[in-house]
Amino acid sequence: MARALVAVVGRPNVGKSTLFNRLIGDRVAIVEDEPGTTRDRLYATTEWRGREFTLVDTGGLVDPGGPRPPREPPQDLEDSVRRQAEAAIDEADVVLFVVDAQAGIIPVEHDVADRLRRSRKPVVLAANKTDSWRSEAQAAEFYSLGLGDLHTVSAIQGTGTGDLLDAIVSRLPKEQEATPETTDVRIAILGRPNVGKSSFLNTLAREERAVVNEQPGTTRDTVDTVIERQGRRIVLVDTAGIRRRGRIDEGIEKFALLRTVRALERADVAILLTDATEGLTAQDVHIAGYALEAFVGLVLAVNKWDLVDRGAETTAAVEREIAREFHFAPWLGHRFVSAKTGRGVEEALADAVAVSDERRRRISTADLHKLLVEAVAAHPPPTDKGREVRFHHVTQAKAPAPTFVFFVDRPAAVHFSYVRYLENEIRRRFGFHGTPLRIELRGARE
């Protein structure tokens, strides 16, 4: 079961990002006095009383009496409130509604409260900035929103956050045992806006399943499409285009990014589409990072290959660019495709299915132990302050991503370069092409 999702909503400058950082115990969200600082969707996993959940920091709901976030397009206030609040409601398991105890209630908060009540989703109301007895007394007016219990907190000082977390956890849906997937392979289709993801999916589905439009950002929700190839059932997930940070609009588009990340959590492999007419961009590499963080397999598909000079010199130049930009993933395979003509599309799908099979590969403990002995003999781990670092055992854990657990007397003393060496040795002997490997170091007594 995917982790429960808690969305933090509220108008600008009520302290959502500060509270977000406080609840996850780290400074992840950018915090400034200027309203509307949060542009991109920020999310992090946190744990309280043994329960893990994903917390999402969102952009502020527009206040008609205050400044709009920079680049906020002119629009009807009610439409802005509806799009942002309903997107949060639809996606979240619990909504954390943050208000400003010192500023009091404004009309936009009544509108949001009305929609939250009608949604029947669990809501936790938090009045922030209750740094004194006076502001805590002022917070009582928020009971008029009709959202139940009011939790007074100070994100800066940390007061009241323990009780707030108790309230959030108590409203999370019950954890359920994971049910076996009925599909053979789950493939997420990733990329920037307008690189041809929906056309790519339609070509594979052999019908128009996704809306195709030249305007970037047509796809907002993740869309599942089931196809069959050679007797295998495959689920394709067309995700929303992920824009460069700082260019993600307020509202629904931000939640589209979150849906993409959640789609990756359910995927075995991702096909990352790029635009051959534009070349590789920093954002392409950034999107690949989402897949690596989720430890899913990855196949690169260079789309719109029909629109460029496809001579040997151009092909070699693009391949050199791929090797340079994706140097952190030398195991990554690529295809030159055209979603419009169908060139290479089926081959890219076959590559993704093959990567999924690689991820299911199991290596016996005896073979892994032989690898460990020979790898250490050929290249012993560096000493730590003159003390020898000893590896004792290795095994492959049962996990969706290929995971190898090495038992060592002092895990903290193992340099990251030696971990990379062990990973390369595993790949050299056993393959695992197209998928990241998870390497864990544990104490010899664990």
Coordinates of N, CA and C in Angstrom, one line a residue, residues 303-399:
N303 N 12.5 11.2 -28.7 CA 11.4 11.3 -29.5 C 11.6 12.4 -30.6
K304 N 10.7 12.4 -31.6 CA 10.7 13.3 -32.7 C 12.0 13.2 -33.6
W305 N 12.4 11.9 -33.6 CA 13.6 11.6 -34.4 C 13.4 11.8 -35.9
D306 N 12.1 11.8 -36.3 CA 11.8 12.0 -37.7 C 12.0 13.5 -38.1
L307 N 12.2 14.4 -37.2 CA 12.3 15.8 -37.5 C 13.7 16.3 -37.6
V308 N 14.7 15.4 -37.3 CA 16.1 15.9 -37.3 C 16.9 15.1 -38.4
D309 N 18.0 15.6 -38.7 CA 18.9 14.9 -39.6 C 19.4 13.7 -39.0
R310 N 19.1 12.5 -39.5 CA 19.4 11.2 -38.9 C 20.6 10.6 -39.4
G311 N 21.6 11.4 -39.9 CA 22.8 10.8 -40.3 C 23.7 10.2 -39.2
A312 N 24.7 9.5 -39.6 CA 25.6 8.9 -38.6 C 26.3 9.9 -37.7
E313 N 26.6 11.0 -38.3 CA 27.3 12.0 -37.5 C 26.4 12.6 -36.4
T314 N 25.1 12.9 -36.8 CA 24.1 13.4 -35.8 C 23.9 12.4 -34.7
T315 N 23.7 11.1 -35.1 CA 23.4 10.0 -34.2 C 24.6 9.9 -33.2
A316 N 25.8 9.9 -33.7 CA 26.9 9.8 -32.8 C 27.0 11.0 -31.8
A317 N 26.7 12.2 -32.3 CA 26.8 13.4 -31.4 C 25.7 13.3 -30.3
V318 N 24.5 12.8 -30.7 CA 23.5 12.7 -29.6 C 23.9 11.6 -28.6
E319 N 24.4 10.5 -29.1 CA 24.8 9.4 -28.2 C 25.9 9.9 -27.2
R320 N 26.8 10.7 -27.7 CA 27.9 11.3 -26.9 C 27.2 12.2 -25.8
E321 N 26.2 13.0 -26.2 CA 25.5 13.9 -25.3 C 24.8 13.1 -24.2
I322 N 24.2 12.0 -24.6 CA 23.5 11.1 -23.6 C 24.5 10.6 -22.6
A323 N 25.6 10.1 -23.1 CA 26.7 9.5 -22.2 C 27.2 10.6 -21.2
R324 N 27.3 11.8 -21.7 CA 27.8 12.9 -20.9 C 26.8 13.4 -19.9
E325 N 25.5 13.6 -20.3 CA 24.5 14.1 -19.4 C 24.0 13.1 -18.4
F326 N 24.0 11.8 -18.8 CA 23.5 10.8 -17.9 C 24.7 9.9 -17.4
H327 N 25.8 10.6 -17.2 CA 27.0 9.8 -16.7 C 26.8 9.1 -15.4
F328 N 25.8 9.6 -14.6 CA 25.5 9.0 -13.3 C 24.8 7.7 -13.4
A329 N 24.3 7.4 -14.6 CA 23.5 6.2 -14.9 C 24.1 5.5 -16.1
P330 N 25.3 5.0 -16.1 CA 25.9 4.4 -17.3 C 25.1 3.2 -17.8
W331 N 24.3 2.6 -17.0 CA 23.5 1.4 -17.3 C 22.3 1.8 -18.1
L332 N 22.0 3.0 -18.3 CA 20.8 3.5 -19.0 C 20.8 3.2 -20.5
G333 N 19.8 2.5 -21.0 CA 19.7 2.3 -22.4 C 18.8 3.3 -23.1
H334 N 19.0 3.5 -24.4 CA 18.2 4.5 -25.1 C 17.8 4.0 -26.5
R335 N 16.7 4.7 -27.0 CA 16.2 4.4 -28.3 C 15.9 5.7 -29.0
F336 N 16.0 5.8 -30.3 CA 15.6 6.9 -31.1 C 14.2 6.6 -31.7
V337 N 13.2 7.4 -31.3 CA 11.8 7.0 -31.6 C 11.1 8.2 -32.3
S338 N 10.0 7.9 -32.9 CA 9.1 8.9 -33.4 C 7.7 8.4 -33.1
A339 N 7.0 9.1 -32.1 CA 5.7 8.7 -31.8 C 4.7 9.0 -32.9
K340 N 5.1 9.9 -33.8 CA 4.2 10.3 -34.9 C 4.2 9.2 -36.0
T341 N 5.4 8.7 -36.3 CA 5.5 7.6 -37.4 C 5.5 6.2 -36.8
G342 N 5.7 6.1 -35.5 CA 5.8 4.8 -34.9 C 7.2 4.2 -34.9
R343 N 8.2 4.9 -35.5 CA 9.5 4.4 -35.5 C 10.1 4.2 -34.1
G344 N 10.6 2.9 -33.8 CA 11.2 2.6 -32.5 C 10.4 2.6 -31.3
V345 N 9.1 2.8 -31.4 CA 8.2 2.9 -30.2 C 8.0 1.5 -29.6
E346 N 7.8 0.5 -30.5 CA 7.6 -0.9 -29.9 C 8.9 -1.4 -29.3
E347 N 10.0 -1.0 -30.0 CA 11.3 -1.4 -29.5 C 11.6 -0.8 -28.1
A348 N 11.2 0.5 -27.9 CA 11.4 1.1 -26.6 C 10.5 0.4 -25.5
L349 N 9.3 0.0 -25.9 CA 8.5 -0.8 -25.0 C 9.1 -2.1 -24.6
A350 N 9.7 -2.8 -25.7 CA 10.3 -4.1 -25.4 C 11.5 -3.9 -24.5
D351 N 12.3 -2.8 -24.6 CA 13.4 -2.5 -23.7 C 12.9 -2.4 -22.3
A352 N 11.8 -1.6 -22.1 CA 11.2 -1.4 -20.8 C 10.8 -2.7 -20.2
V353 N 10.2 -3.6 -20.9 CA 9.7 -4.9 -20.4 C 11.0 -5.8 -20.0
A354 N 12.0 -5.7 -20.9 CA 13.2 -6.4 -20.5 C 13.9 -5.9 -19.2
V355 N 13.8 -4.6 -19.0 CA 14.3 -4.0 -17.8 C 13.5 -4.5 -16.6
S356 N 12.2 -4.6 -16.8 CA 11.3 -5.1 -15.7 C 11.7 -6.6 -15.3
D357 N 12.1 -7.4 -16.4 CA 12.5 -8.7 -16.1 C 13.8 -8.7 -15.4
E358 N 14.7 -7.8 -15.7 CA 16.0 -7.7 -15.0 C 15.8 -7.4 -13.6
R359 N 14.9 -6.6 -13.3 CA 14.6 -6.2 -11.9 C 14.1 -7.4 -11.0
R360 N 13.6 -8.4 -11.7 CA 13.1 -9.6 -11.0 C 14.2 -10.7 -10.8
R361 N 15.3 -10.4 -11.4 CA 16.4 -11.4 -11.3 C 16.8 -11.6 -9.9
R362 N 17.0 -12.9 -9.5 CA 17.4 -13.3 -8.2 C 18.8 -14.0 -8.2
I363 N 19.7 -13.5 -7.4 CA 21.0 -14.1 -7.4 C 21.2 -14.9 -6.1
S364 N 21.7 -16.1 -6.2 CA 21.8 -17.0 -5.1 C 22.9 -16.4 -4.1
T365 N 22.7 -16.7 -2.8 CA 23.6 -16.2 -1.8 C 25.0 -16.8 -2.0
A366 N 25.1 -18.0 -2.5 CA 26.4 -18.6 -2.8 C 27.2 -17.8 -3.9
D367 N 26.5 -17.4 -4.9 CA 27.1 -16.7 -6.0 C 27.5 -15.3 -5.5
L368 N 26.7 -14.7 -4.7 CA 27.0 -13.4 -4.1 C 28.2 -13.4 -3.2
H369 N 28.2 -14.5 -2.4 CA 29.4 -14.6 -1.5 C 30.7 -14.8 -2.3
K370 N 30.6 -15.6 -3.4 CA 31.8 -15.7 -4.2 C 32.2 -14.4 -4.8
L371 N 31.3 -13.6 -5.2 CA 31.6 -12.3 -5.7 C 32.2 -11.4 -4.7
L372 N 31.7 -11.5 -3.5 CA 32.3 -10.6 -2.4 C 33.7 -11.0 -2.1
V373 N 34.0 -12.3 -2.0 CA 35.3 -12.8 -1.7 C 36.3 -12.3 -2.8
E374 N 35.9 -12.5 -4.0 CA 36.8 -12.2 -5.1 C 37.0 -10.7 -5.3
A375 N 35.9 -9.9 -5.0 CA 36.0 -8.5 -5.2 C 36.9 -7.9 -4.1
V376 N 36.7 -8.3 -2.9 CA 37.6 -7.8 -1.8 C 39.0 -8.2 -2.0
A377 N 39.2 -9.5 -2.5 CA 40.6 -9.9 -2.7 C 41.3 -9.0 -3.8
A378 N 40.5 -8.7 -4.9 CA 41.1 -7.9 -6.0 C 41.3 -6.5 -5.6
H379 N 40.4 -6.0 -4.7 CA 40.5 -4.5 -4.4 C 39.9 -4.4 -2.9
P380 N 40.8 -4.5 -1.9 CA 40.4 -4.5 -0.5 C 39.8 -3.1 -0.2
P381 N 38.9 -3.0 0.7 CA 38.3 -1.7 1.1 C 39.4 -0.8 1.8
P382 N 39.4 0.5 1.6 CA 40.4 1.3 2.2 C 40.2 1.3 3.8
T383 N 41.4 1.4 4.4 CA 41.3 1.4 5.9 C 40.7 2.7 6.4
D384 N 40.2 2.6 7.6 CA 39.6 3.8 8.3 C 40.5 4.1 9.5
K385 N 41.2 5.2 9.4 CA 42.1 5.7 10.5 C 43.0 4.5 10.9
G386 N 43.5 3.8 9.9 CA 44.5 2.7 10.2 C 43.8 1.4 10.5
R387 N 42.5 1.4 10.7 CA 41.8 0.2 11.0 C 41.2 -0.5 9.8
E388 N 41.4 -1.8 9.7 CA 40.9 -2.6 8.6 C 39.3 -2.6 8.6
V389 N 38.7 -2.5 7.4 CA 37.3 -2.7 7.3 C 37.0 -4.1 6.8
R390 N 36.2 -4.8 7.5 CA 36.0 -6.2 7.1 C 34.5 -6.5 6.7
F391 N 34.4 -7.1 5.5 CA 33.1 -7.5 5.0 C 32.9 -9.0 5.4
H392 N 31.7 -9.4 5.8 CA 31.5 -10.7 6.3 C 30.5 -11.5 5.5
H393 N 29.5 -10.8 4.9 CA 28.4 -11.6 4.2 C 27.6 -10.7 3.3
V394 N 27.0 -11.2 2.3 CA 26.1 -10.5 1.4 C 24.9 -11.3 1.0
T395 N 23.8 -10.7 0.8 CA 22.6 -11.4 0.4 C 21.7 -10.5 -0.4
Q396 N 20.8 -11.0 -1.2 CA 19.9 -10.2 -1.9 C 18.5 -10.2 -1.1
A397 N 18.1 -9.0 -0.8 CA 16.8 -8.8 0.0 C 15.6 -8.9 -1.0
K398 N 14.5 -9.3 -0.4 CA 13.3 -9.3 -1.2 C 12.7 -7.9 -1.2
A399 N 12.7 -7.3 -2.4 CA 12.2 -5.9 -2.5 C 11.9 -5.7 -4.0

